[in-house]
Each structure stands twice: as C-alpha cells, then as structure tokens.
Amino acid sequence: MSLDAYLGGDNTPEPLANVPTECYEILRHPRRLRILEVLGSRGSRLPVSELTTELIERSTTDASNGHVRHSVRVSLVHNHLPRLETYDVVDWNDDGISLVDEPPVDPADISLLLELCDAENAERMLETLVDPVRMRLLSLLEDGDRPLSLEQLAARLSALDTGQFTDQSNAKVALHHSHLPAMADVGVISYDHESRLVTRYDHVASLI
C-alpha cells in the first residue's frame, strides 16, 4: 500500500490523495496555488496581463502599483508558469495561459492548501507541510483529542508497507530528527523532545 494512498489504518483518503506525489513541488508556493485557483475559476485562456491582475486582486496588494505589477509578471514568466508547464498542468502560448484538459493537479483538490495562502508565513508553511508524511501526520493527530507519542505515530506509519517507514525504528528516527521538528518550527504542532509527545494546535484543525 502506498504511503500516499490512505490515512492511518482506515480507508479514508488523504487530502491530496488525487495529486501525484511528483507534483507536490509545484504546490509549495502560494502564487502557484493562486494561479491554479484563478485558471480553474475562469475556465478560459487568460493573457499574462489579465492573470497578473487577477493574482494581485486576490492579494492585499495595491493593484495600481506599477512596481508590484512588474514584479508579479516577472515571477510568472520566469518562475511559476514555466514550472507549471513543465509538470503539464498548464498550456502556455502567445494567446495566454489555461489549464490542460486533464491536469494532474485539479484546482478542486487543493482547496485546503489555499487556506494557507493568506497566512503571514504562507510560503514557509507550504514548503514545510506539502509532503506526504507531514500531511498524514496532521491527519493522524486530528483523530484524537490527546497528544500522541513518537512511538504511536511511528507505529501507525510503519503499518503502511512503504520505504523507510516499513521499519518502526527508522520511522522514529525520521520523525524525531526531521518531520516533527520542521512541523513544530512553523507552528502547527508542539513536539516535546523529552516526553516525545506530539500535539496538534487547534488553529490548524481546518487544514485537513
């Protein structure tokens, strides 16, 4: 069973279950998420100038600021659109940009990530949390109203026959040294290194 397929031991699909793992990289920036949101809602090909306007209007930035418009346009042309095109998510030509007919990432599948886009540290949170293991950990921590121990989390992950998490000891090492500290650093969980208890903060309950 793939680690990306299900949450814990039940058969509940995880939030990004329909998104190929290889596409997670493009979901780790708020502007790319907003691009997908705009293209999905408009349902038509947009010129770069119109897409730029839409993105600015969906932010708190002054749309009349010429410097801001230039900065957003440059980021689209030289960064975000080429990445989305590389992953066959958008079709980009002289007439503008649109989603491909059957994109590997559907805007409907990223609604929970869009909730993070307005956070003060949105880019850092997305970079940290858009990961199969970390999304799963948030879901596991939501299942109960009590903290879970490192051992409990490792056992649940190792129950899924996949990669480094097949072995519970390896799972504990990866969680303790990598995943849990990173998630605690962006403020979505609390991890006590002495007791090795993990608690999910209430303010992230809506993400999963």
Coordinates of C-alpha atoms in Angstrom, one line a residue:
M1 CA 0.0 0.0 0.0
S2 CA 1.3 3.4 -0.9
L3 CA 2.0 5.9 1.9
D4 CA 0.2 8.5 -0.3
A5 CA -3.0 6.5 -0.6
Y6 CA -4.6 6.4 2.8
L7 CA -4.6 7.9 6.2
G8 CA -3.5 5.6 9.1
G9 CA -5.2 2.2 9.2
D10 CA -8.6 3.2 7.9
N11 CA -9.6 3.7 4.3
T12 CA -10.1 7.5 4.4
P13 CA -8.3 9.2 1.5
E14 CA -5.8 11.8 2.5
P15 CA -6.4 15.5 1.4
L16 CA -4.0 15.3 -1.5
A17 CA -4.8 11.7 -2.5
N18 CA -5.6 12.7 -6.0
V19 CA -2.4 14.7 -6.5
P20 CA 0.6 12.7 -7.8
T21 CA 3.5 12.9 -5.3
E22 CA 5.8 14.2 -8.0
C23 CA 3.6 17.2 -8.4
Y24 CA 3.9 18.3 -4.7
E25 CA 6.8 20.5 -5.6
I26 CA 4.6 22.9 -7.6
L27 CA 2.2 23.2 -4.7
R28 CA 4.8 24.6 -2.3
H29 CA 4.3 28.2 -3.2
P30 CA 1.2 30.4 -2.6
R31 CA 1.5 32.1 -6.0
R32 CA 1.3 28.8 -7.9
L33 CA -1.7 27.8 -5.9
R34 CA -3.4 31.1 -6.7
I35 CA -2.6 30.6 -10.4
L36 CA -4.4 27.3 -10.4
E37 CA -7.3 28.8 -8.5
V38 CA -7.7 31.6 -11.0
L39 CA -7.4 29.4 -14.1
G40 CA -9.8 26.9 -12.5
S41 CA -12.4 29.5 -11.7
R42 CA -12.2 31.3 -15.0
G43 CA -12.2 28.2 -17.2
S44 CA -10.7 30.0 -20.1
R45 CA -7.3 31.1 -21.5
L46 CA -6.0 34.3 -19.9
P47 CA -3.4 36.6 -21.2
V48 CA -0.4 37.1 -18.8
S49 CA -1.6 40.7 -18.1
E50 CA -5.0 39.5 -17.1
L51 CA -3.7 36.7 -14.9
T52 CA -1.3 39.2 -13.3
T53 CA -4.3 41.5 -12.4
E54 CA -6.3 38.6 -11.0
L55 CA -3.5 37.5 -8.8
I56 CA -2.9 41.0 -7.4
E57 CA -6.7 41.4 -6.8
R58 CA -6.7 38.2 -4.8
S59 CA -4.0 39.5 -2.5
T60 CA -3.8 42.5 -0.2
T61 CA -1.5 44.3 -2.6
D62 CA -2.5 47.6 -4.4
A63 CA -3.3 46.6 -8.0
S64 CA -2.4 50.1 -9.2
N65 CA 1.2 49.9 -8.0
G66 CA 3.3 49.6 -11.2
H67 CA 6.3 48.1 -9.4
V68 CA 4.1 45.4 -7.9
R69 CA 2.6 44.5 -11.3
H70 CA 6.0 44.3 -12.9
S71 CA 7.3 42.1 -10.0
V72 CA 4.3 39.7 -10.2
R73 CA 4.5 39.5 -14.0
V74 CA 8.3 38.7 -13.9
S75 CA 7.7 36.0 -11.3
L76 CA 5.0 34.4 -13.6
V77 CA 7.0 34.5 -16.8
H78 CA 10.4 33.4 -15.4
N79 CA 9.4 31.2 -12.5
H80 CA 5.9 29.9 -11.9
L81 CA 4.4 29.4 -15.4
P82 CA 7.5 27.5 -16.6
R83 CA 7.3 25.2 -13.6
L84 CA 3.6 24.6 -14.1
E85 CA 4.2 24.0 -17.8
T86 CA 7.0 21.5 -17.1
Y87 CA 4.6 19.4 -15.0
D88 CA 2.0 19.5 -17.8
V89 CA -0.5 21.4 -15.6
V90 CA -0.9 24.5 -17.8
D91 CA -0.8 25.2 -21.5
W92 CA 1.0 28.5 -22.2
N93 CA 1.4 30.1 -25.6
D94 CA 1.2 33.6 -27.2
D95 CA -2.5 33.7 -26.6
G96 CA -2.2 33.2 -22.9
I97 CA -2.4 30.5 -20.2
S98 CA -5.0 27.8 -19.5
L99 CA -5.2 24.6 -17.6
V100 CA -4.6 21.5 -19.8
D101 CA -7.7 19.3 -20.4
E102 CA -6.9 16.8 -17.7
P103 CA -4.3 18.4 -15.4
P104 CA -2.5 16.1 -12.9
V105 CA -3.4 18.7 -10.3
D106 CA -7.0 19.8 -10.3
P107 CA -7.8 23.1 -8.5
A108 CA -10.6 21.3 -6.6
D109 CA -8.0 19.1 -4.9
I110 CA -6.0 22.0 -3.4
S111 CA -8.7 23.9 -1.6
L112 CA -7.2 23.1 1.8
L113 CA -3.8 24.5 0.7
L114 CA -5.5 27.7 -0.5
E115 CA -6.4 28.3 3.1
L116 CA -2.7 28.7 3.9
C117 CA -2.1 31.3 1.2
D118 CA -3.1 34.2 3.4
A119 CA -1.0 33.2 6.4
E120 CA 1.8 35.5 7.3
N121 CA 4.3 32.8 6.7
A122 CA 2.4 31.1 3.9
E123 CA 5.4 30.3 1.7
R124 CA 7.3 28.7 4.6
M125 CA 4.3 26.7 5.8
L126 CA 3.6 25.3 2.3
E127 CA 7.2 24.5 1.8
T128 CA 7.2 22.5 5.0
L129 CA 3.8 20.9 5.0
V130 CA 3.2 19.9 1.4
D131 CA 4.8 16.5 2.0
P132 CA 3.0 13.1 2.1
V133 CA 4.3 12.2 5.5
R134 CA 3.6 15.6 7.1
M135 CA 0.1 15.9 5.7
R136 CA -0.6 12.4 7.1
L137 CA 0.8 13.3 10.5
L138 CA -1.6 16.2 10.7
S139 CA -4.4 13.9 9.9
L140 CA -3.3 11.3 12.5
L141 CA -3.1 14.0 15.1
E142 CA -6.6 15.2 14.3
D143 CA -8.1 11.7 15.0
G144 CA -8.0 12.1 18.8
D145 CA -8.2 14.8 21.4
R146 CA -5.0 13.7 23.2
P147 CA -1.3 14.0 22.3
L148 CA 0.3 11.1 20.6
S149 CA 3.7 9.7 21.4
L150 CA 6.5 9.4 18.9
E151 CA 6.2 5.7 19.3
Q152 CA 2.5 5.7 18.4
L153 CA 3.0 7.9 15.3
A154 CA 5.9 5.7 14.2
A155 CA 3.8 2.5 14.6
R156 CA 1.0 3.9 12.6
L157 CA 3.3 5.0 9.8
S158 CA 5.2 1.7 9.8
A159 CA 2.0 -0.2 9.5
L160 CA 1.9 1.0 5.9
D161 CA 4.4 -1.0 3.9
T162 CA 6.4 1.7 2.2
G163 CA 10.0 2.9 2.1
Q164 CA 11.9 4.0 5.2
F165 CA 8.7 3.7 7.3
T166 CA 8.4 0.0 6.9
D167 CA 10.7 -0.3 9.9
Q168 CA 9.3 1.4 13.0
S169 CA 12.8 2.3 14.3
N170 CA 13.6 4.1 11.1
A171 CA 10.2 5.8 11.2
K172 CA 11.0 7.1 14.8
V173 CA 14.4 8.4 13.7
A174 CA 12.9 10.2 10.7
L175 CA 10.0 11.7 12.7
H176 CA 12.2 12.8 15.6
H177 CA 15.0 14.4 13.6
S178 CA 13.2 15.7 10.6
H179 CA 9.4 15.8 10.2
L180 CA 8.3 16.7 13.8
P181 CA 10.9 19.5 14.4
A182 CA 10.1 21.0 11.0
M183 CA 6.3 21.0 11.6
A184 CA 6.8 22.4 15.1
D185 CA 9.0 25.2 13.7
V186 CA 6.1 26.5 11.5
G187 CA 3.7 26.4 14.5
V188 CA 1.3 23.6 13.5
I189 CA 2.3 21.1 16.2
S190 CA 4.0 21.1 19.6
Y191 CA 6.7 18.4 20.0
D192 CA 8.2 17.8 23.4
H193 CA 11.7 16.3 22.9
E194 CA 11.8 15.0 26.5
S195 CA 8.4 13.3 26.7
R196 CA 8.3 12.8 23.0
L197 CA 4.6 13.7 22.9
V198 CA 3.1 15.4 19.9
T199 CA 0.1 17.8 20.0
R200 CA -1.6 19.4 17.1
Y201 CA -2.6 23.0 17.6
D202 CA -6.4 23.8 17.3
H203 CA -5.8 26.7 14.8
V204 CA -4.8 24.2 12.1
A205 CA -7.8 21.9 12.5
S206 CA -9.4 23.2 9.3
L207 CA -6.5 22.3 7.1
I208 CA -7.3 18.6 6.9

